[in-house]
Amino acid sequence: MRIEILADEAAVAVRAADLVCDALRAKPDALLALPTGNTPVLAYAELARRVAASEADFARASIYAIDEFADATRTTPGTNSVFYREHVRLGQRVLHCPNPSAQDPDEHIRAFADAIRRAGGIDLCVLGIGTNGHIAFNEPGSARDSRARVVALTHASREAHTATFGSLAAVPSRGMTLGVADLLEARSIVVLATGARKASIARRAIEGAQTAEVPASWLQSHADVVWVLDAAAAAELSATTQ
Ligand code: GLP
């Protein structure tokens, strides 16, 4: 894994945008799997700026979500569907997100993962990390060979979405996610982590044992992973990693 430590979240956003643009230059019709969360918002703004300035072109690119809530609708505030419509406005060819109101979410997310494979697989997967080590909605306990499935969201993950859903009670208890194995099939992976509250989990994911207790630690086994952290998120990494 490569570790890049930058001064602050603004620098992380620019670097993340650079890495996405590099992937697009190498393959203009790239299949990009992109995350939700607070962490990538500045990077999406930077990418939108580049598109407006004709410095980036997503016209042939496909964008896929990596997870979504179940038991909601495509217009429920707080869902990933709403997030992508708001933040990922890059003129991409298509943007696919699982349907939160799918009748059979388990079957739906498996079909979603199959569609990604049929489209050629993920060229670049950008990830954030939850404070409990989750990637997409692969909560602690997720095995390295886990596949796309419905998951019970942890209290911590539901609590993190209280503001966007309006109340904790409004946050669905179930999510749909690509599995760890699906994410590891991406040809390249970029992980973004910013802020002091990610420092402890970033250390465990990067330097700790590979374990289902910290699903992000499975990324250590992938051949092409770049972590892009700001100084606050990197604060607990050992001197040798830094
Ligand atoms: C969410 C998403 C993840 C995201 C993570 C971190 O629940 N399912 O894909 O990476 O939590 O979010 P944030 O960037 O807001 O810390």
mmCIF file of C-alpha atoms and ligand atoms in Angstrom:
data_model
loop_
_atom_site.group_PDB
_atom_site.id
_atom_site.type_symbol
_atom_site.label_atom_id
_atom_site.label_comp_id
_atom_site.label_asym_id
_atom_site.label_seq_id
_atom_site.Cartn_x
_atom_site.Cartn_y
_atom_site.Cartn_z
ATOM 1 C CA MET A 1 0.000 0.000 0.000
ATOM 2 C CA ARG A 2 1.132 3.537 -0.679
ATOM 3 C CA ILE A 3 0.523 6.088 2.039
ATOM 4 C CA GLU A 4 0.267 9.776 1.161
ATOM 5 C CA ILE A 5 -0.018 12.291 3.990
ATOM 6 C CA LEU A 6 -1.095 15.806 3.106
ATOM 7 C CA ALA A 7 -1.559 18.920 5.175
ATOM 8 C CA ASP A 8 -5.332 19.171 5.360
ATOM 9 C CA GLU A 9 -8.621 18.027 3.890
ATOM 10 C CA ALA A 10 -8.425 20.562 1.060
ATOM 11 C CA ALA A 11 -5.148 19.018 -0.090
ATOM 12 C CA VAL A 12 -6.651 15.519 0.223
ATOM 13 C CA ALA A 13 -9.533 16.601 -2.012
ATOM 14 C CA VAL A 14 -7.188 17.908 -4.708
ATOM 15 C CA ARG A 15 -5.090 14.733 -4.574
ATOM 16 C CA ALA A 16 -8.189 12.529 -4.723
ATOM 17 C CA ALA A 17 -9.372 14.480 -7.767
ATOM 18 C CA ASP A 18 -5.922 14.059 -9.350
ATOM 19 C CA LEU A 19 -6.076 10.286 -8.886
ATOM 20 C CA VAL A 20 -9.571 10.070 -10.401
ATOM 21 C CA CYS A 21 -8.475 12.247 -13.343
ATOM 22 C CA ASP A 22 -5.373 10.073 -13.865
ATOM 23 C CA ALA A 23 -7.635 7.014 -14.097
ATOM 24 C CA LEU A 24 -9.872 8.817 -16.610
ATOM 25 C CA ARG A 25 -6.931 9.885 -18.747
ATOM 26 C CA ALA A 26 -5.676 6.289 -18.829
ATOM 27 C CA LYS A 27 -9.174 5.004 -19.677
ATOM 28 C CA PRO A 28 -11.797 7.592 -20.647
ATOM 29 C CA ASP A 29 -14.597 5.000 -20.344
ATOM 30 C CA ALA A 30 -13.445 3.890 -16.886
ATOM 31 C CA LEU A 31 -15.871 2.317 -14.447
ATOM 32 C CA LEU A 32 -15.524 4.278 -11.225
ATOM 33 C CA ALA A 33 -16.973 3.114 -7.902
ATOM 34 C CA LEU A 34 -17.335 6.165 -5.678
ATOM 35 C CA PRO A 35 -18.283 6.642 -2.016
ATOM 36 C CA THR A 36 -20.682 8.810 -0.097
ATOM 37 C CA GLY A 37 -19.908 10.413 3.280
ATOM 38 C CA ASN A 38 -18.527 13.763 4.357
ATOM 39 C CA THR A 39 -14.968 12.869 3.434
ATOM 40 C CA PRO A 40 -15.273 12.937 -0.393
ATOM 41 C CA VAL A 41 -17.531 16.010 -0.656
ATOM 42 C CA LEU A 42 -14.660 18.453 -1.281
ATOM 43 C CA ALA A 43 -13.150 16.080 -3.849
ATOM 44 C CA TYR A 44 -16.463 15.983 -5.747
ATOM 45 C CA ALA A 45 -16.564 19.790 -5.690
ATOM 46 C CA GLU A 46 -13.020 19.899 -7.055
ATOM 47 C CA LEU A 47 -13.927 17.409 -9.798
ATOM 48 C CA ALA A 48 -17.033 19.436 -10.700
ATOM 49 C CA ARG A 49 -14.847 22.536 -10.943
ATOM 50 C CA ARG A 50 -12.475 20.716 -13.295
ATOM 51 C CA VAL A 51 -15.372 19.516 -15.457
ATOM 52 C CA ALA A 52 -16.711 23.087 -15.696
ATOM 53 C CA ALA A 53 -13.221 24.306 -16.642
ATOM 54 C CA SER A 54 -12.900 21.508 -19.266
ATOM 55 C CA GLU A 55 -9.971 20.059 -17.314
ATOM 56 C CA ALA A 56 -11.755 16.722 -16.806
ATOM 57 C CA ASP A 57 -14.211 14.796 -18.942
ATOM 58 C CA PHE A 58 -16.500 12.116 -17.528
ATOM 59 C CA ALA A 59 -18.668 11.860 -20.662
ATOM 60 C CA ARG A 60 -17.637 8.256 -21.321
ATOM 61 C CA ALA A 61 -17.205 7.203 -17.687
ATOM 62 C CA SER A 62 -19.622 5.087 -15.670
ATOM 63 C CA ILE A 63 -20.039 5.717 -11.976
ATOM 64 C CA TYR A 64 -21.408 3.098 -9.586
ATOM 65 C CA ALA A 65 -22.329 3.463 -5.941
ATOM 66 C CA ILE A 66 -20.740 1.087 -3.447
ATOM 67 C CA ASP A 67 -23.665 0.929 -1.023
ATOM 68 C CA GLU A 68 -27.142 2.271 -0.234
ATOM 69 C CA PHE A 69 -29.675 2.163 2.562
ATOM 70 C CA ALA A 70 -32.583 -0.277 2.375
ATOM 71 C CA ASP A 71 -36.157 0.459 3.467
ATOM 72 C CA ALA A 72 -36.208 3.998 2.029
ATOM 73 C CA THR A 73 -36.912 5.621 -1.338
ATOM 74 C CA ARG A 74 -34.769 7.322 -3.936
ATOM 75 C CA THR A 75 -35.886 10.692 -2.604
ATOM 76 C CA THR A 76 -35.499 10.035 1.138
ATOM 77 C CA PRO A 77 -33.098 12.696 2.491
ATOM 78 C CA GLY A 78 -29.970 10.964 3.776
ATOM 79 C CA THR A 79 -29.946 8.144 1.234
ATOM 80 C CA ASN A 80 -26.980 7.671 -1.030
ATOM 81 C CA SER A 81 -29.279 8.176 -4.029
ATOM 82 C CA VAL A 82 -29.920 11.730 -2.839
ATOM 83 C CA PHE A 83 -26.226 12.233 -2.013
ATOM 84 C CA TYR A 84 -25.079 11.295 -5.529
ATOM 85 C CA ARG A 85 -27.673 13.515 -7.177
ATOM 86 C CA GLU A 86 -26.480 16.407 -5.046
ATOM 87 C CA HIS A 87 -22.704 15.942 -5.110
ATOM 88 C CA VAL A 88 -21.706 13.798 -8.084
ATOM 89 C CA ARG A 89 -22.618 16.081 -10.981
ATOM 90 C CA LEU A 90 -19.763 15.403 -13.326
ATOM 91 C CA GLY A 91 -21.484 14.879 -16.655
ATOM 92 C CA GLN A 92 -20.805 11.153 -16.412
ATOM 93 C CA ARG A 93 -22.354 8.786 -18.951
ATOM 94 C CA VAL A 94 -24.294 6.942 -16.249
ATOM 95 C CA LEU A 95 -24.538 6.867 -12.478
ATOM 96 C CA HIS A 96 -25.937 3.663 -11.003
ATOM 97 C CA CYS A 97 -27.055 3.455 -7.395
ATOM 98 C CA PRO A 98 -28.986 0.574 -5.795
ATOM 99 C CA ASN A 99 -32.666 1.298 -5.297
ATOM 100 C CA PRO A 100 -33.421 1.841 -1.586
ATOM 101 C CA SER A 101 -37.007 0.699 -2.117
ATOM 102 C CA ALA A 102 -36.076 -2.589 -3.800
ATOM 103 C CA GLN A 103 -38.626 -5.248 -2.817
ATOM 104 C CA ASP A 104 -35.890 -7.843 -2.290
ATOM 105 C CA PRO A 105 -32.779 -5.858 -1.359
ATOM 106 C CA ASP A 106 -30.571 -8.955 -1.106
ATOM 107 C CA GLU A 107 -31.392 -10.040 -4.643
ATOM 108 C CA HIS A 108 -31.190 -6.412 -5.809
ATOM 109 C CA ILE A 109 -27.660 -5.772 -4.527
ATOM 110 C CA ARG A 110 -26.425 -9.107 -5.872
ATOM 111 C CA ALA A 111 -27.780 -8.140 -9.305
ATOM 112 C CA PHE A 112 -26.116 -4.720 -8.909
ATOM 113 C CA ALA A 113 -22.718 -6.389 -8.273
ATOM 114 C CA ASP A 114 -23.309 -8.700 -11.253
ATOM 115 C CA ALA A 115 -24.020 -5.684 -13.451
ATOM 116 C CA ILE A 116 -20.665 -4.187 -12.421
ATOM 117 C CA ARG A 117 -18.902 -7.407 -13.378
ATOM 118 C CA ARG A 118 -20.741 -7.603 -16.709
ATOM 119 C CA ALA A 119 -19.704 -3.999 -17.423
ATOM 120 C CA GLY A 120 -16.064 -5.036 -17.080
ATOM 121 C CA GLY A 121 -15.451 -4.601 -13.355
ATOM 122 C CA ILE A 122 -14.305 -1.628 -11.320
ATOM 123 C CA ASP A 123 -11.297 0.234 -12.696
ATOM 124 C CA LEU A 124 -10.931 2.625 -9.768
ATOM 125 C CA CYS A 125 -12.705 2.314 -6.431
ATOM 126 C CA VAL A 126 -12.557 5.286 -4.084
ATOM 127 C CA LEU A 127 -13.413 4.520 -0.454
ATOM 128 C CA GLY A 128 -13.856 6.335 2.825
ATOM 129 C CA ILE A 129 -13.538 4.588 6.174
ATOM 130 C CA GLY A 130 -15.981 4.529 9.058
ATOM 131 C CA THR A 131 -14.706 5.185 12.570
ATOM 132 C CA ASN A 132 -15.372 1.485 13.279
ATOM 133 C CA GLY A 133 -13.298 0.437 10.253
ATOM 134 C CA HIS A 134 -16.147 -0.183 7.834
ATOM 135 C CA ILE A 135 -15.690 0.190 4.080
ATOM 136 C CA ALA A 136 -18.883 0.791 2.116
ATOM 137 C CA PHE A 137 -21.358 -0.850 4.526
ATOM 138 C CA ASN A 138 -19.075 -3.766 5.382
ATOM 139 C CA GLU A 139 -19.350 -3.443 9.119
ATOM 140 C CA PRO A 140 -16.976 -5.108 11.633
ATOM 141 C CA GLY A 141 -17.316 -8.868 11.251
ATOM 142 C CA SER A 142 -17.227 -8.703 7.431
ATOM 143 C CA ALA A 143 -15.079 -11.486 6.002
ATOM 144 C CA ARG A 144 -12.526 -10.938 3.258
ATOM 145 C CA ASP A 145 -14.588 -13.128 0.929
ATOM 146 C CA SER A 146 -17.903 -11.404 1.714
ATOM 147 C CA ARG A 147 -20.000 -10.542 -1.316
ATOM 148 C CA ALA A 148 -22.755 -8.050 -2.093
ATOM 149 C CA ARG A 149 -25.506 -8.449 0.494
ATOM 150 C CA VAL A 150 -27.894 -6.818 2.923
ATOM 151 C CA VAL A 151 -26.324 -5.868 6.242
ATOM 152 C CA ALA A 152 -27.625 -4.764 9.630
ATOM 153 C CA LEU A 153 -26.169 -1.313 10.261
ATOM 154 C CA THR A 154 -24.363 -0.781 13.557
ATOM 155 C CA HIS A 155 -25.559 1.829 16.024
ATOM 156 C CA ALA A 156 -22.396 3.841 15.282
ATOM 157 C CA SER A 157 -23.093 3.882 11.552
ATOM 158 C CA ARG A 158 -26.746 4.801 12.029
ATOM 159 C CA GLU A 159 -25.803 7.549 14.476
ATOM 160 C CA ALA A 160 -23.357 9.013 11.940
ATOM 161 C CA HIS A 161 -26.324 9.590 9.600
ATOM 162 C CA THR A 162 -28.691 11.189 12.111
ATOM 163 C CA ALA A 163 -28.219 14.686 10.724
ATOM 164 C CA THR A 164 -28.948 13.831 7.087
ATOM 165 C CA PHE A 165 -32.000 11.655 7.891
ATOM 166 C CA GLY A 166 -33.302 14.151 10.445
ATOM 167 C CA SER A 167 -33.340 11.820 13.470
ATOM 168 C CA LEU A 168 -31.776 8.547 14.595
ATOM 169 C CA ALA A 169 -35.161 6.819 14.375
ATOM 170 C CA ALA A 170 -35.416 7.803 10.707
ATOM 171 C CA VAL A 171 -32.108 6.122 9.777
ATOM 172 C CA PRO A 172 -32.822 2.688 8.257
ATOM 173 C CA SER A 173 -31.542 -0.360 10.133
ATOM 174 C CA ARG A 174 -30.455 -2.167 7.000
ATOM 175 C CA GLY A 175 -28.112 -1.338 4.173
ATOM 176 C CA MET A 176 -27.084 -2.916 0.873
ATOM 177 C CA THR A 177 -23.385 -3.084 0.135
ATOM 178 C CA LEU A 178 -20.822 -4.436 -2.258
ATOM 179 C CA GLY A 179 -18.876 -7.030 -0.292
ATOM 180 C CA VAL A 180 -15.221 -6.846 0.695
ATOM 181 C CA ALA A 181 -14.381 -9.322 -2.084
ATOM 182 C CA ASP A 182 -16.275 -7.205 -4.629
ATOM 183 C CA LEU A 183 -14.320 -4.093 -3.581
ATOM 184 C CA LEU A 184 -11.003 -5.972 -3.665
ATOM 185 C CA GLU A 185 -11.714 -6.938 -7.298
ATOM 186 C CA ALA A 186 -11.254 -3.275 -8.286
ATOM 187 C CA ARG A 187 -8.095 -2.798 -10.328
ATOM 188 C CA SER A 188 -7.027 0.153 -8.149
ATOM 189 C CA ILE A 189 -8.284 1.487 -4.849
ATOM 190 C CA VAL A 190 -7.927 4.930 -3.258
ATOM 191 C CA VAL A 191 -8.875 5.351 0.404
ATOM 192 C CA LEU A 192 -9.534 8.811 1.819
ATOM 193 C CA ALA A 193 -9.324 9.599 5.536
ATOM 194 C CA THR A 194 -9.445 13.044 7.092
ATOM 195 C CA GLY A 195 -9.742 14.472 10.588
ATOM 196 C CA ALA A 196 -8.598 13.428 14.043
ATOM 197 C CA ARG A 197 -11.554 11.100 14.601
ATOM 198 C CA LYS A 198 -10.158 8.782 11.889
ATOM 199 C CA ALA A 199 -6.610 8.658 13.349
ATOM 200 C CA SER A 200 -7.040 5.583 15.519
ATOM 201 C CA ILE A 201 -8.920 3.492 12.955
ATOM 202 C CA ALA A 202 -6.536 4.534 10.151
ATOM 203 C CA ARG A 203 -3.634 3.187 12.225
ATOM 204 C CA ARG A 204 -5.437 -0.112 12.871
ATOM 205 C CA ALA A 205 -6.433 -0.487 9.209
ATOM 206 C CA ILE A 206 -2.974 0.331 7.840
ATOM 207 C CA GLU A 207 -0.667 -1.144 10.475
ATOM 208 C CA GLY A 208 -2.764 -3.655 12.370
ATOM 209 C CA ALA A 209 -3.505 -7.299 11.651
ATOM 210 C CA GLN A 210 -5.818 -8.121 8.750
ATOM 211 C CA THR A 211 -9.041 -8.960 10.507
ATOM 212 C CA ALA A 212 -12.783 -8.919 9.984
ATOM 213 C CA GLU A 213 -12.989 -6.711 13.091
ATOM 214 C CA VAL A 214 -11.490 -3.907 10.970
ATOM 215 C CA PRO A 215 -12.817 -4.525 7.461
ATOM 216 C CA ALA A 216 -10.564 -1.790 6.012
ATOM 217 C CA SER A 217 -7.556 -3.871 7.088
ATOM 218 C CA TRP A 218 -8.405 -6.322 4.244
ATOM 219 C CA LEU A 219 -7.182 -3.623 1.853
ATOM 220 C CA GLN A 220 -3.617 -4.517 2.903
ATOM 221 C CA SER A 221 -3.921 -7.624 0.712
ATOM 222 C CA HIS A 222 -4.638 -5.651 -2.496
ATOM 223 C CA ALA A 223 -1.790 -4.939 -4.934
ATOM 224 C CA ASP A 224 -2.748 -1.343 -5.805
ATOM 225 C CA VAL A 225 -4.050 0.685 -2.876
ATOM 226 C CA VAL A 226 -3.247 4.324 -2.109
ATOM 227 C CA TRP A 227 -4.279 5.827 1.204
ATOM 228 C CA VAL A 228 -4.597 9.625 1.075
ATOM 229 C CA LEU A 229 -4.756 11.068 4.576
ATOM 230 C CA ASP A 230 -4.545 14.508 6.068
ATOM 231 C CA ALA A 231 -2.119 15.132 8.912
ATOM 232 C CA ALA A 232 -4.836 14.759 11.560
ATOM 233 C CA ALA A 233 -5.943 11.327 10.306
ATOM 234 C CA ALA A 234 -2.313 10.219 9.974
ATOM 235 C CA ALA A 235 -1.326 11.392 13.446
ATOM 236 C CA GLU A 236 -1.231 7.915 15.009
ATOM 237 C CA LEU A 237 0.669 6.157 12.224
ATOM 238 C CA SER A 238 4.095 4.928 13.267
ATOM 239 C CA ALA A 239 7.134 6.875 12.094
ATOM 240 C CA THR A 240 8.086 4.121 9.650
ATOM 241 C CA THR A 241 4.710 4.288 7.885
ATOM 242 C CA GLN A 242 4.855 8.067 7.707
HETATM 243 C C1 GLP B 1 -20.694 5.769 5.371
HETATM 244 C C2 GLP B 1 -20.532 5.012 4.057
HETATM 245 C C3 GLP B 1 -19.098 4.735 3.736
HETATM 246 C C4 GLP B 1 -18.274 5.953 4.123
HETATM 247 C C5 GLP B 1 -18.252 6.057 5.623
HETATM 248 C C6 GLP B 1 -17.470 7.248 6.176
HETATM 249 O O1 GLP B 1 -21.619 5.173 6.190
HETATM 250 N N1 GLP B 1 -21.297 3.798 3.990
HETATM 251 O O2 GLP B 1 -18.963 4.408 2.354
HETATM 252 O O3 GLP B 1 -16.969 5.811 3.643
HETATM 253 O O4 GLP B 1 -19.545 5.971 6.168
HETATM 254 O O5 GLP B 1 -18.207 8.424 6.154
HETATM 255 P P1 GLP B 1 -17.575 9.852 6.439
HETATM 256 O O6 GLP B 1 -16.749 10.172 5.246
HETATM 257 O O7 GLP B 1 -18.760 10.761 6.560
HETATM 258 O O8 GLP B 1 -16.779 9.750 7.677
#
